[in-house]
JSON list of C-alpha atoms in Angstrom, two decimals:
[
{"chain": "A", "resi": 1, "resn": "ASP", "atom": "CA", "xyz": [114.10, 163.70, 177.12]},
{"chain": "A", "resi": 2, "resn": "THR", "atom": "CA", "xyz": [116.93, 161.69, 177.56]},
{"chain": "A", "resi": 3, "resn": "GLY", "atom": "CA", "xyz": [115.61, 158.91, 180.10]},
{"chain": "A", "resi": 4, "resn": "VAL", "atom": "CA", "xyz": [117.18, 158.62, 183.46]},
{"chain": "A", "resi": 5, "resn": "SER", "atom": "CA", "xyz": [120.96, 157.45, 183.35]},
{"chain": "A", "resi": 6, "resn": "GLN", "atom": "CA", "xyz": [122.23, 155.46, 185.85]},
{"chain": "A", "resi": 7, "resn": "ASN", "atom": "CA", "xyz": [125.92, 154.65, 186.11]},
{"chain": "A", "resi": 8, "resn": "PRO", "atom": "CA", "xyz": [127.86, 152.50, 186.13]},
{"chain": "A", "resi": 9, "resn": "ARG", "atom": "CA", "xyz": [125.69, 149.65, 185.12]},
{"chain": "A", "resi": 10, "resn": "HIS", "atom": "CA", "xyz": [127.48, 146.72, 186.62]},
{"chain": "A", "resi": 11, "resn": "LYS", "atom": "CA", "xyz": [129.44, 147.18, 189.76]},
{"chain": "A", "resi": 12, "resn": "ILE", "atom": "CA", "xyz": [131.47, 144.04, 191.35]},
{"chain": "A", "resi": 13, "resn": "THR", "atom": "CA", "xyz": [132.84, 144.23, 194.67]},
{"chain": "A", "resi": 14, "resn": "LYS", "atom": "CA", "xyz": [134.35, 142.50, 197.22]},
{"chain": "A", "resi": 15, "resn": "ARG", "atom": "CA", "xyz": [132.47, 141.79, 200.41]},
{"chain": "A", "resi": 16, "resn": "GLY", "atom": "CA", "xyz": [133.42, 144.59, 203.00]},
{"chain": "A", "resi": 17, "resn": "GLN", "atom": "CA", "xyz": [133.92, 147.57, 200.36]},
{"chain": "A", "resi": 18, "resn": "ASN", "atom": "CA", "xyz": [132.02, 150.46, 199.52]},
{"chain": "A", "resi": 19, "resn": "VAL", "atom": "CA", "xyz": [130.35, 151.67, 196.63]},
{"chain": "A", "resi": 20, "resn": "THR", "atom": "CA", "xyz": [128.60, 154.25, 194.87]},
{"chain": "A", "resi": 21, "resn": "PHE", "atom": "CA", "xyz": [126.17, 154.45, 192.46]},
{"chain": "A", "resi": 22, "resn": "ARG", "atom": "CA", "xyz": [125.09, 158.05, 190.29]},
{"chain": "A", "resi": 23, "resn": "CYS", "atom": "CA", "xyz": [121.38, 158.53, 188.83]},
{"chain": "A", "resi": 24, "resn": "ASP", "atom": "CA", "xyz": [120.73, 161.29, 186.74]},
{"chain": "A", "resi": 25, "resn": "PRO", "atom": "CA", "xyz": [117.28, 161.80, 186.57]},
{"chain": "A", "resi": 26, "resn": "ILE", "atom": "CA", "xyz": [114.85, 163.40, 183.55]},
{"chain": "A", "resi": 27, "resn": "SER", "atom": "CA", "xyz": [115.68, 166.91, 183.56]},
{"chain": "A", "resi": 28, "resn": "GLU", "atom": "CA", "xyz": [112.36, 168.70, 184.54]},
{"chain": "A", "resi": 29, "resn": "HIS", "atom": "CA", "xyz": [111.75, 166.07, 186.88]},
{"chain": "A", "resi": 30, "resn": "ASN", "atom": "CA", "xyz": [111.91, 167.31, 190.73]},
{"chain": "A", "resi": 31, "resn": "ARG", "atom": "CA", "xyz": [111.36, 163.85, 192.04]},
{"chain": "A", "resi": 32, "resn": "LEU", "atom": "CA", "xyz": [113.75, 161.13, 192.84]},
{"chain": "A", "resi": 33, "resn": "TYR", "atom": "CA", "xyz": [113.61, 157.69, 193.67]},
{"chain": "A", "resi": 34, "resn": "TRP", "atom": "CA", "xyz": [115.28, 154.57, 194.35]},
{"chain": "A", "resi": 35, "resn": "TYR", "atom": "CA", "xyz": [114.79, 150.91, 194.17]},
{"chain": "A", "resi": 36, "resn": "ARG", "atom": "CA", "xyz": [115.79, 147.68, 194.27]},
{"chain": "A", "resi": 37, "resn": "GLN", "atom": "CA", "xyz": [115.08, 144.32, 192.88]},
{"chain": "A", "resi": 38, "resn": "THR", "atom": "CA", "xyz": [116.48, 141.09, 193.31]},
{"chain": "A", "resi": 39, "resn": "LEU", "atom": "CA", "xyz": [115.97, 137.80, 191.24]},
{"chain": "A", "resi": 40, "resn": "GLY", "atom": "CA", "xyz": [112.10, 137.13, 190.71]},
{"chain": "A", "resi": 41, "resn": "GLN", "atom": "CA", "xyz": [110.57, 139.95, 192.68]},
{"chain": "A", "resi": 42, "resn": "GLY", "atom": "CA", "xyz": [109.54, 143.24, 191.55]},
{"chain": "A", "resi": 43, "resn": "PRO", "atom": "CA", "xyz": [111.37, 146.41, 192.96]},
{"chain": "A", "resi": 44, "resn": "GLU", "atom": "CA", "xyz": [110.85, 147.20, 196.87]},
{"chain": "A", "resi": 45, "resn": "PHE", "atom": "CA", "xyz": [111.36, 151.10, 197.47]},
{"chain": "A", "resi": 46, "resn": "LEU", "atom": "CA", "xyz": [114.14, 152.25, 199.54]},
{"chain": "A", "resi": 47, "resn": "THR", "atom": "CA", "xyz": [114.02, 155.87, 199.18]},
{"chain": "A", "resi": 48, "resn": "TYR", "atom": "CA", "xyz": [112.97, 159.20, 197.61]},
{"chain": "A", "resi": 49, "resn": "PHE", "atom": "CA", "xyz": [113.81, 162.76, 197.16]},
{"chain": "A", "resi": 50, "resn": "GLN", "atom": "CA", "xyz": [111.86, 166.06, 195.98]},
{"chain": "A", "resi": 51, "resn": "ASN", "atom": "CA", "xyz": [114.09, 167.99, 195.10]},
{"chain": "A", "resi": 52, "resn": "GLU", "atom": "CA", "xyz": [117.30, 168.25, 197.43]},
{"chain": "A", "resi": 53, "resn": "ALA", "atom": "CA", "xyz": [114.98, 166.73, 200.63]},
{"chain": "A", "resi": 54, "resn": "GLN", "atom": "CA", "xyz": [114.87, 163.49, 201.16]},
{"chain": "A", "resi": 55, "resn": "LEU", "atom": "CA", "xyz": [111.20, 162.83, 202.07]},
{"chain": "A", "resi": 56, "resn": "GLU", "atom": "CA", "xyz": [111.09, 159.41, 203.02]},
{"chain": "A", "resi": 57, "resn": "LYS", "atom": "CA", "xyz": [113.02, 156.47, 204.04]},
{"chain": "A", "resi": 58, "resn": "SER", "atom": "CA", "xyz": [112.22, 152.52, 204.01]},
{"chain": "A", "resi": 59, "resn": "ARG", "atom": "CA", "xyz": [113.41, 150.30, 206.71]},
{"chain": "A", "resi": 60, "resn": "LEU", "atom": "CA", "xyz": [115.56, 148.67, 204.03]},
{"chain": "A", "resi": 61, "resn": "LEU", "atom": "CA", "xyz": [117.71, 151.28, 203.88]},
{"chain": "A", "resi": 62, "resn": "SER", "atom": "CA", "xyz": [119.58, 150.09, 206.75]},
{"chain": "A", "resi": 63, "resn": "ASP", "atom": "CA", "xyz": [122.48, 152.39, 208.47]},
{"chain": "A", "resi": 64, "resn": "ARG", "atom": "CA", "xyz": [124.79, 151.19, 205.63]},
{"chain": "A", "resi": 65, "resn": "PHE", "atom": "CA", "xyz": [123.21, 152.94, 202.82]},
{"chain": "A", "resi": 66, "resn": "SER", "atom": "CA", "xyz": [123.17, 156.66, 202.54]},
{"chain": "A", "resi": 67, "resn": "ALA", "atom": "CA", "xyz": [121.54, 158.60, 199.55]},
{"chain": "A", "resi": 68, "resn": "GLU", "atom": "CA", "xyz": [122.01, 162.11, 198.55]},
{"chain": "A", "resi": 69, "resn": "ARG", "atom": "CA", "xyz": [120.48, 164.89, 196.14]},
{"chain": "A", "resi": 70, "resn": "PRO", "atom": "CA", "xyz": [122.78, 167.66, 196.92]},
{"chain": "A", "resi": 71, "resn": "LYS", "atom": "CA", "xyz": [121.53, 170.17, 194.36]},
{"chain": "A", "resi": 72, "resn": "GLY", "atom": "CA", "xyz": [118.03, 168.79, 193.42]},
{"chain": "A", "resi": 73, "resn": "SER", "atom": "CA", "xyz": [119.31, 167.38, 190.04]},
{"chain": "A", "resi": 74, "resn": "PHE", "atom": "CA", "xyz": [121.45, 164.04, 190.08]},
{"chain": "A", "resi": 75, "resn": "SER", "atom": "CA", "xyz": [121.60, 161.24, 193.27]},
{"chain": "A", "resi": 76, "resn": "THR", "atom": "CA", "xyz": [124.16, 159.05, 194.62]},
{"chain": "A", "resi": 77, "resn": "LEU", "atom": "CA", "xyz": [123.42, 155.70, 196.49]},
{"chain": "A", "resi": 78, "resn": "GLU", "atom": "CA", "xyz": [126.27, 154.82, 198.96]},
{"chain": "A", "resi": 79, "resn": "ILE", "atom": "CA", "xyz": [126.54, 151.44, 200.40]},
{"chain": "A", "resi": 80, "resn": "GLN", "atom": "CA", "xyz": [129.39, 150.83, 203.24]},
{"chain": "A", "resi": 81, "resn": "ARG", "atom": "CA", "xyz": [130.80, 147.77, 204.13]},
{"chain": "A", "resi": 82, "resn": "THR", "atom": "CA", "xyz": [128.89, 145.68, 201.49]},
{"chain": "A", "resi": 83, "resn": "GLU", "atom": "CA", "xyz": [127.41, 141.86, 202.11]},
{"chain": "A", "resi": 84, "resn": "GLN", "atom": "CA", "xyz": [126.70, 139.43, 200.32]},
{"chain": "A", "resi": 85, "resn": "GLY", "atom": "CA", "xyz": [122.69, 140.20, 200.69]},
{"chain": "A", "resi": 86, "resn": "ASP", "atom": "CA", "xyz": [123.37, 143.64, 199.29]},
{"chain": "A", "resi": 87, "resn": "SER", "atom": "CA", "xyz": [123.80, 142.37, 195.59]},
{"chain": "A", "resi": 88, "resn": "ALA", "atom": "CA", "xyz": [120.97, 143.43, 193.27]},
{"chain": "A", "resi": 89, "resn": "MET", "atom": "CA", "xyz": [119.73, 145.07, 190.77]},
{"chain": "A", "resi": 90, "resn": "TYR", "atom": "CA", "xyz": [119.48, 149.34, 192.24]},
{"chain": "A", "resi": 91, "resn": "LEU", "atom": "CA", "xyz": [117.12, 151.18, 190.09]},
{"chain": "A", "resi": 92, "resn": "CYS", "atom": "CA", "xyz": [116.34, 154.72, 190.00]},
{"chain": "A", "resi": 93, "resn": "ALA", "atom": "CA", "xyz": [113.24, 156.61, 189.00]},
{"chain": "A", "resi": 94, "resn": "SER", "atom": "CA", "xyz": [112.14, 159.88, 188.72]},
{"chain": "A", "resi": 95, "resn": "SER", "atom": "CA", "xyz": [108.98, 161.98, 187.99]},
{"chain": "A", "resi": 96, "resn": "SER", "atom": "CA", "xyz": [106.96, 165.40, 188.31]},
{"chain": "A", "resi": 97, "resn": "THR", "atom": "CA", "xyz": [105.12, 166.35, 191.11]},
{"chain": "A", "resi": 98, "resn": "GLY", "atom": "CA", "xyz": [101.78, 164.98, 191.53]},
{"chain": "A", "resi": 99, "resn": "VAL", "atom": "CA", "xyz": [100.12, 161.81, 189.91]},
{"chain": "A", "resi": 100, "resn": "GLN", "atom": "CA", "xyz": [102.73, 161.26, 187.55]},
{"chain": "A", "resi": 101, "resn": "PRO", "atom": "CA", "xyz": [104.04, 157.61, 186.91]},
{"chain": "A", "resi": 102, "resn": "GLN", "atom": "CA", "xyz": [107.57, 157.24, 187.49]},
{"chain": "A", "resi": 103, "resn": "HIS", "atom": "CA", "xyz": [110.08, 156.70, 184.83]},
{"chain": "A", "resi": 104, "resn": "PHE", "atom": "CA", "xyz": [113.10, 154.02, 185.81]},
{"chain": "A", "resi": 105, "resn": "GLY", "atom": "CA", "xyz": [116.33, 153.91, 184.26]},
{"chain": "A", "resi": 106, "resn": "ASP", "atom": "CA", "xyz": [118.04, 150.53, 183.60]},
{"chain": "A", "resi": 107, "resn": "GLY", "atom": "CA", "xyz": [119.41, 150.28, 186.76]},
{"chain": "A", "resi": 108, "resn": "THR", "atom": "CA", "xyz": [123.08, 149.08, 188.28]},
{"chain": "A", "resi": 109, "resn": "ARG", "atom": "CA", "xyz": [123.73, 145.52, 188.63]},
{"chain": "A", "resi": 110, "resn": "LEU", "atom": "CA", "xyz": [125.78, 145.36, 192.33]},
{"chain": "A", "resi": 111, "resn": "SER", "atom": "CA", "xyz": [127.13, 141.96, 192.63]},
{"chain": "A", "resi": 112, "resn": "ILE", "atom": "CA", "xyz": [129.05, 141.10, 196.15]},
{"chain": "A", "resi": 113, "resn": "LEU", "atom": "CA", "xyz": [132.19, 138.36, 195.87]},
{"chain": "B", "resi": 1, "resn": "ASP", "atom": "CA", "xyz": [102.92, 141.54, 204.03]},
{"chain": "B", "resi": 2, "resn": "GLN", "atom": "CA", "xyz": [102.51, 141.06, 200.06]},
{"chain": "B", "resi": 3, "resn": "GLN", "atom": "CA", "xyz": [100.49, 144.01, 199.63]},
{"chain": "B", "resi": 4, "resn": "VAL", "atom": "CA", "xyz": [99.90, 143.68, 195.71]},
{"chain": "B", "resi": 5, "resn": "LYS", "atom": "CA", "xyz": [100.63, 140.07, 194.15]},
{"chain": "B", "resi": 6, "resn": "GLN", "atom": "CA", "xyz": [100.32, 138.35, 190.90]},
{"chain": "B", "resi": 7, "resn": "ASN", "atom": "CA", "xyz": [99.34, 134.97, 191.12]},
{"chain": "B", "resi": 8, "resn": "SER", "atom": "CA", "xyz": [100.62, 133.79, 188.04]},
{"chain": "B", "resi": 9, "resn": "PRO", "atom": "CA", "xyz": [104.68, 133.79, 187.71]},
{"chain": "B", "resi": 10, "resn": "SER", "atom": "CA", "xyz": [104.18, 132.90, 183.40]},
{"chain": "B", "resi": 11, "resn": "LEU", "atom": "CA", "xyz": [101.55, 132.95, 180.90]},
{"chain": "B", "resi": 12, "resn": "SER", "atom": "CA", "xyz": [101.82, 132.06, 177.40]},
{"chain": "B", "resi": 13, "resn": "VAL", "atom": "CA", "xyz": [99.56, 133.07, 174.23]},
{"chain": "B", "resi": 14, "resn": "GLN", "atom": "CA", "xyz": [99.41, 133.25, 170.75]},
{"chain": "B", "resi": 15, "resn": "GLU", "atom": "CA", "xyz": [100.06, 136.16, 168.32]},
{"chain": "B", "resi": 16, "resn": "GLY", "atom": "CA", "xyz": [97.13, 137.94, 167.14]},
{"chain": "B", "resi": 17, "resn": "ARG", "atom": "CA", "xyz": [95.07, 136.53, 170.47]},
{"chain": "B", "resi": 18, "resn": "ILE", "atom": "CA", "xyz": [94.09, 138.45, 173.84]},
{"chain": "B", "resi": 19, "resn": "SER", "atom": "CA", "xyz": [96.79, 138.48, 176.76]},
{"chain": "B", "resi": 20, "resn": "ILE", "atom": "CA", "xyz": [95.27, 138.59, 179.97]},
{"chain": "B", "resi": 21, "resn": "LEU", "atom": "CA", "xyz": [97.47, 139.92, 183.11]},
{"chain": "B", "resi": 22, "resn": "ASN", "atom": "CA", "xyz": [96.10, 139.60, 186.13]},
{"chain": "B", "resi": 23, "resn": "CYS", "atom": "CA", "xyz": [96.75, 141.22, 189.93]},
{"chain": "B", "resi": 24, "resn": "ASP", "atom": "CA", "xyz": [95.24, 141.40, 193.40]},
{"chain": "B", "resi": 25, "resn": "TYR", "atom": "CA", "xyz": [96.09, 144.12, 195.97]},
{"chain": "B", "resi": 26, "resn": "THR", "atom": "CA", "xyz": [95.00, 144.23, 199.96]},
{"chain": "B", "resi": 27, "resn": "ASN", "atom": "CA", "xyz": [95.20, 147.32, 200.88]},
{"chain": "B", "resi": 28, "resn": "SER", "atom": "CA", "xyz": [92.22, 149.53, 200.28]},
{"chain": "B", "resi": 29, "resn": "MET", "atom": "CA", "xyz": [93.80, 152.59, 200.42]},
{"chain": "B", "resi": 30, "resn": "PHE", "atom": "CA", "xyz": [95.38, 152.77, 197.10]},
{"chain": "B", "resi": 31, "resn": "ASP", "atom": "CA", "xyz": [94.11, 155.21, 195.09]},
{"chain": "B", "resi": 32, "resn": "TYR", "atom": "CA", "xyz": [96.56, 154.87, 191.70]},
{"chain": "B", "resi": 33, "resn": "PHE", "atom": "CA", "xyz": [97.49, 151.59, 189.95]},
{"chain": "B", "resi": 34, "resn": "LEU", "atom": "CA", "xyz": [100.38, 151.24, 187.36]},
{"chain": "B", "resi": 35, "resn": "TRP", "atom": "CA", "xyz": [101.74, 148.40, 185.09]},
{"chain": "B", "resi": 36, "resn": "TYR", "atom": "CA", "xyz": [105.20, 148.30, 183.84]},
{"chain": "B", "resi": 37, "resn": "LYS", "atom": "CA", "xyz": [106.59, 146.17, 181.47]},
{"chain": "B", "resi": 38, "resn": "LYS", "atom": "CA", "xyz": [110.51, 145.16, 181.79]},
{"chain": "B", "resi": 39, "resn": "TYR", "atom": "CA", "xyz": [112.97, 143.45, 179.19]},
{"chain": "B", "resi": 40, "resn": "PRO", "atom": "CA", "xyz": [115.97, 141.42, 179.99]},
{"chain": "B", "resi": 41, "resn": "ALA", "atom": "CA", "xyz": [118.75, 144.02, 180.65]},
{"chain": "B", "resi": 42, "resn": "GLU", "atom": "CA", "xyz": [116.57, 147.14, 181.01]},
{"chain": "B", "resi": 43, "resn": "GLY", "atom": "CA", "xyz": [114.92, 148.83, 183.60]},
{"chain": "B", "resi": 44, "resn": "PRO", "atom": "CA", "xyz": [110.44, 148.89, 183.87]},
{"chain": "B", "resi": 45, "resn": "THR", "atom": "CA", "xyz": [109.03, 150.52, 181.20]},
{"chain": "B", "resi": 46, "resn": "PHE", "atom": "CA", "xyz": [105.53, 152.68, 182.24]},
{"chain": "B", "resi": 47, "resn": "LEU", "atom": "CA", "xyz": [102.75, 151.28, 180.02]},
{"chain": "B", "resi": 48, "resn": "ILE", "atom": "CA", "xyz": [99.59, 152.59, 181.37]},
{"chain": "B", "resi": 49, "resn": "SER", "atom": "CA", "xyz": [97.54, 153.60, 184.72]},
{"chain": "B", "resi": 50, "resn": "ILE", "atom": "CA", "xyz": [94.65, 153.91, 186.29]},
{"chain": "B", "resi": 51, "resn": "SER", "atom": "CA", "xyz": [93.01, 155.92, 189.22]},
{"chain": "B", "resi": 52, "resn": "SER", "atom": "CA", "xyz": [91.03, 154.05, 191.83]},
{"chain": "B", "resi": 53, "resn": "ILE", "atom": "CA", "xyz": [88.14, 156.10, 191.14]},
{"chain": "B", "resi": 54, "resn": "LYS", "atom": "CA", "xyz": [87.48, 154.62, 187.29]},
{"chain": "B", "resi": 55, "resn": "ASP", "atom": "CA", "xyz": [87.14, 150.76, 186.70]},
{"chain": "B", "resi": 56, "resn": "LYS", "atom": "CA", "xyz": [88.78, 151.07, 182.88]},
{"chain": "B", "resi": 57, "resn": "ASN", "atom": "CA", "xyz": [91.50, 153.05, 181.02]},
{"chain": "B", "resi": 58, "resn": "GLU", "atom": "CA", "xyz": [92.33, 152.02, 177.74]},
{"chain": "B", "resi": 59, "resn": "ASP", "atom": "CA", "xyz": [95.69, 153.16, 175.60]},
{"chain": "B", "resi": 60, "resn": "GLY", "atom": "CA", "xyz": [95.83, 151.46, 172.23]},
{"chain": "B", "resi": 61, "resn": "ARG", "atom": "CA", "xyz": [96.32, 147.90, 172.53]},
{"chain": "B", "resi": 62, "resn": "PHE", "atom": "CA", "xyz": [96.38, 148.01, 176.49]},
{"chain": "B", "resi": 63, "resn": "THR", "atom": "CA", "xyz": [93.62, 148.46, 178.61]},
{"chain": "B", "resi": 64, "resn": "VAL", "atom": "CA", "xyz": [93.49, 147.91, 182.43]},
{"chain": "B", "resi": 65, "resn": "PHE", "atom": "CA", "xyz": [89.97, 147.19, 184.48]},
{"chain": "B", "resi": 66, "resn": "LEU", "atom": "CA", "xyz": [90.04, 148.10, 187.84]},
{"chain": "B", "resi": 67, "resn": "ASN", "atom": "CA", "xyz": [87.33, 146.00, 190.23]},
{"chain": "B", "resi": 68, "resn": "LYS", "atom": "CA", "xyz": [87.77, 147.88, 193.33]},
{"chain": "B", "resi": 69, "resn": "SER", "atom": "CA", "xyz": [85.06, 145.41, 195.52]},
{"chain": "B", "resi": 70, "resn": "ALA", "atom": "CA", "xyz": [87.21, 142.42, 194.61]},
{"chain": "B", "resi": 71, "resn": "LYS", "atom": "CA", "xyz": [90.68, 144.64, 194.90]},
{"chain": "B", "resi": 72, "resn": "HIS", "atom": "CA", "xyz": [91.79, 143.35, 191.51]},
{"chain": "B", "resi": 73, "resn": "LEU", "atom": "CA", "xyz": [93.18, 144.88, 189.07]},
{"chain": "B", "resi": 74, "resn": "SER", "atom": "CA", "xyz": [93.69, 143.17, 185.06]},
{"chain": "B", "resi": 75, "resn": "LEU", "atom": "CA", "xyz": [95.84, 144.15, 181.71]},
{"chain": "B", "resi": 76, "resn": "HIS", "atom": "CA", "xyz": [94.34, 143.13, 178.50]},
{"chain": "B", "resi": 77, "resn": "ILE", "atom": "CA", "xyz": [96.41, 143.33, 175.46]},
{"chain": "B", "resi": 78, "resn": "VAL", "atom": "CA", "xyz": [94.87, 142.88, 171.91]},
{"chain": "B", "resi": 79, "resn": "PRO", "atom": "CA", "xyz": [96.17, 141.59, 169.89]},
{"chain": "B", "resi": 80, "resn": "SER", "atom": "CA", "xyz": [99.40, 140.06, 171.04]},
{"chain": "B", "resi": 81, "resn": "GLN", "atom": "CA", "xyz": [102.44, 140.69, 169.65]},
{"chain": "B", "resi": 82, "resn": "PRO", "atom": "CA", "xyz": [105.86, 138.85, 169.95]},
{"chain": "B", "resi": 83, "resn": "GLY", "atom": "CA", "xyz": [107.33, 142.06, 171.06]},
{"chain": "B", "resi": 84, "resn": "ASP", "atom": "CA", "xyz": [105.04, 142.08, 173.88]},
{"chain": "B", "resi": 85, "resn": "SER", "atom": "CA", "xyz": [106.77, 139.13, 175.40]},
{"chain": "B", "resi": 86, "resn": "ALA", "atom": "CA", "xyz": [108.05, 140.59, 178.75]},
{"chain": "B", "resi": 87, "resn": "VAL", "atom": "CA", "xyz": [107.92, 140.83, 182.48]},
{"chain": "B", "resi": 88, "resn": "TYR", "atom": "CA", "xyz": [104.92, 142.73, 183.59]},
{"chain": "B", "resi": 89, "resn": "PHE", "atom": "CA", "xyz": [104.21, 144.42, 187.19]},
{"chain": "B", "resi": 90, "resn": "CYS", "atom": "CA", "xyz": [101.38, 145.80, 188.57]},
{"chain": "B", "resi": 91, "resn": "ALA", "atom": "CA", "xyz": [101.96, 148.63, 190.78]},
{"chain": "B", "resi": 92, "resn": "ALA", "atom": "CA", "xyz": [100.30, 150.38, 193.30]},
{"chain": "B", "resi": 93, "resn": "ILE", "atom": "CA", "xyz": [100.61, 153.77, 195.68]},
{"chain": "B", "resi": 94, "resn": "ILE", "atom": "CA", "xyz": [98.87, 155.86, 197.97]},
{"chain": "B", "resi": 95, "resn": "TYR", "atom": "CA", "xyz": [98.89, 159.02, 196.34]},
{"chain": "B", "resi": 96, "resn": "SER", "atom": "CA", "xyz": [96.87, 160.94, 198.66]},
{"chain": "B", "resi": 97, "resn": "SER", "atom": "CA", "xyz": [99.20, 160.18, 201.27]},
{"chain": "B", "resi": 98, "resn": "ASN", "atom": "CA", "xyz": [102.09, 161.73, 199.37]},
{"chain": "B", "resi": 99, "resn": "THR", "atom": "CA", "xyz": [104.21, 159.19, 199.48]},
{"chain": "B", "resi": 100, "resn": "GLY", "atom": "CA", "xyz": [106.45, 158.27, 196.56]},
{"chain": "B", "resi": 101, "resn": "LYS", "atom": "CA", "xyz": [106.90, 154.35, 197.57]},
{"chain": "B", "resi": 102, "resn": "LEU", "atom": "CA", "xyz": [105.27, 152.34, 194.57]},
{"chain": "B", "resi": 103, "resn": "ILE", "atom": "CA", "xyz": [104.76, 148.69, 195.73]},
{"chain": "B", "resi": 104, "resn": "PHE", "atom": "CA", "xyz": [104.77, 146.53, 192.89]},
{"chain": "B", "resi": 105, "resn": "GLY", "atom": "CA", "xyz": [103.49, 142.70, 192.80]},
{"chain": "B", "resi": 106, "resn": "GLN", "atom": "CA", "xyz": [106.35, 139.58, 191.83]},
{"chain": "B", "resi": 107, "resn": "GLY", "atom": "CA", "xyz": [105.92, 140.30, 188.43]},
{"chain": "B", "resi": 108, "resn": "THR", "atom": "CA", "xyz": [104.54, 137.89, 185.39]},
{"chain": "B", "resi": 109, "resn": "THR", "atom": "CA", "xyz": [106.16, 136.72, 182.13]},
{"chain": "B", "resi": 110, "resn": "LEU", "atom": "CA", "xyz": [104.34, 136.88, 179.48]},
{"chain": "B", "resi": 111, "resn": "GLN", "atom": "CA", "xyz": [105.49, 134.91, 176.00]},
{"chain": "B", "resi": 112, "resn": "VAL", "atom": "CA", "xyz": [103.86, 135.41, 172.52]},
{"chain": "B", "resi": 113, "resn": "LYS", "atom": "CA", "xyz": [104.35, 132.68, 170.24]},
{"chain": "B", "resi": 114, "resn": "PRO", "atom": "CA", "xyz": [104.21, 133.74, 166.88]}
]
């Protein structure tokens, strides 16, 4: 069990640029989740996949955001035309099916200049 | 609409004493509750959970209590250790609706003094 891995750990970009983050879940987990966390707040749910199917999306996931999990293994989260308000920690989690806790990676911190 | 609330932003206790972290929720449909611990520059780490059909769950030094009528849960850490100093989040989910959405509180920063 190597844990949930997220890359990069930090991303600094200019407003208007596109960014992509990667998440590698725990290998035997078929569910994968994306959250966003801002300073002083708890994580906020963005979306989740079961295998390659995206089953749920939050209203927070605007049209500029897209997530994929093409082969049911790793996932990517892309933000197009980044805005100042996108600055946050983006967390990925994974779990098995059923009543199982979600296990989080260490996140990607996005800073928009 | 804050469905899960942690009203104490911070808590300070002496090493060896009990730490009690509180959490309130508003949605009676929640059927599973979890506590996570977060150190700086790391992701949240799962600590302990409780189903809504139980009122207590214990794991070593950590015990979670659930009071459904009051829509309140608490995490007890006994005895507290300096390594427990971290931000603690409670979270809730409606598993029966097949959602993947954990709803988190704002967090409580625990400081355990040696």
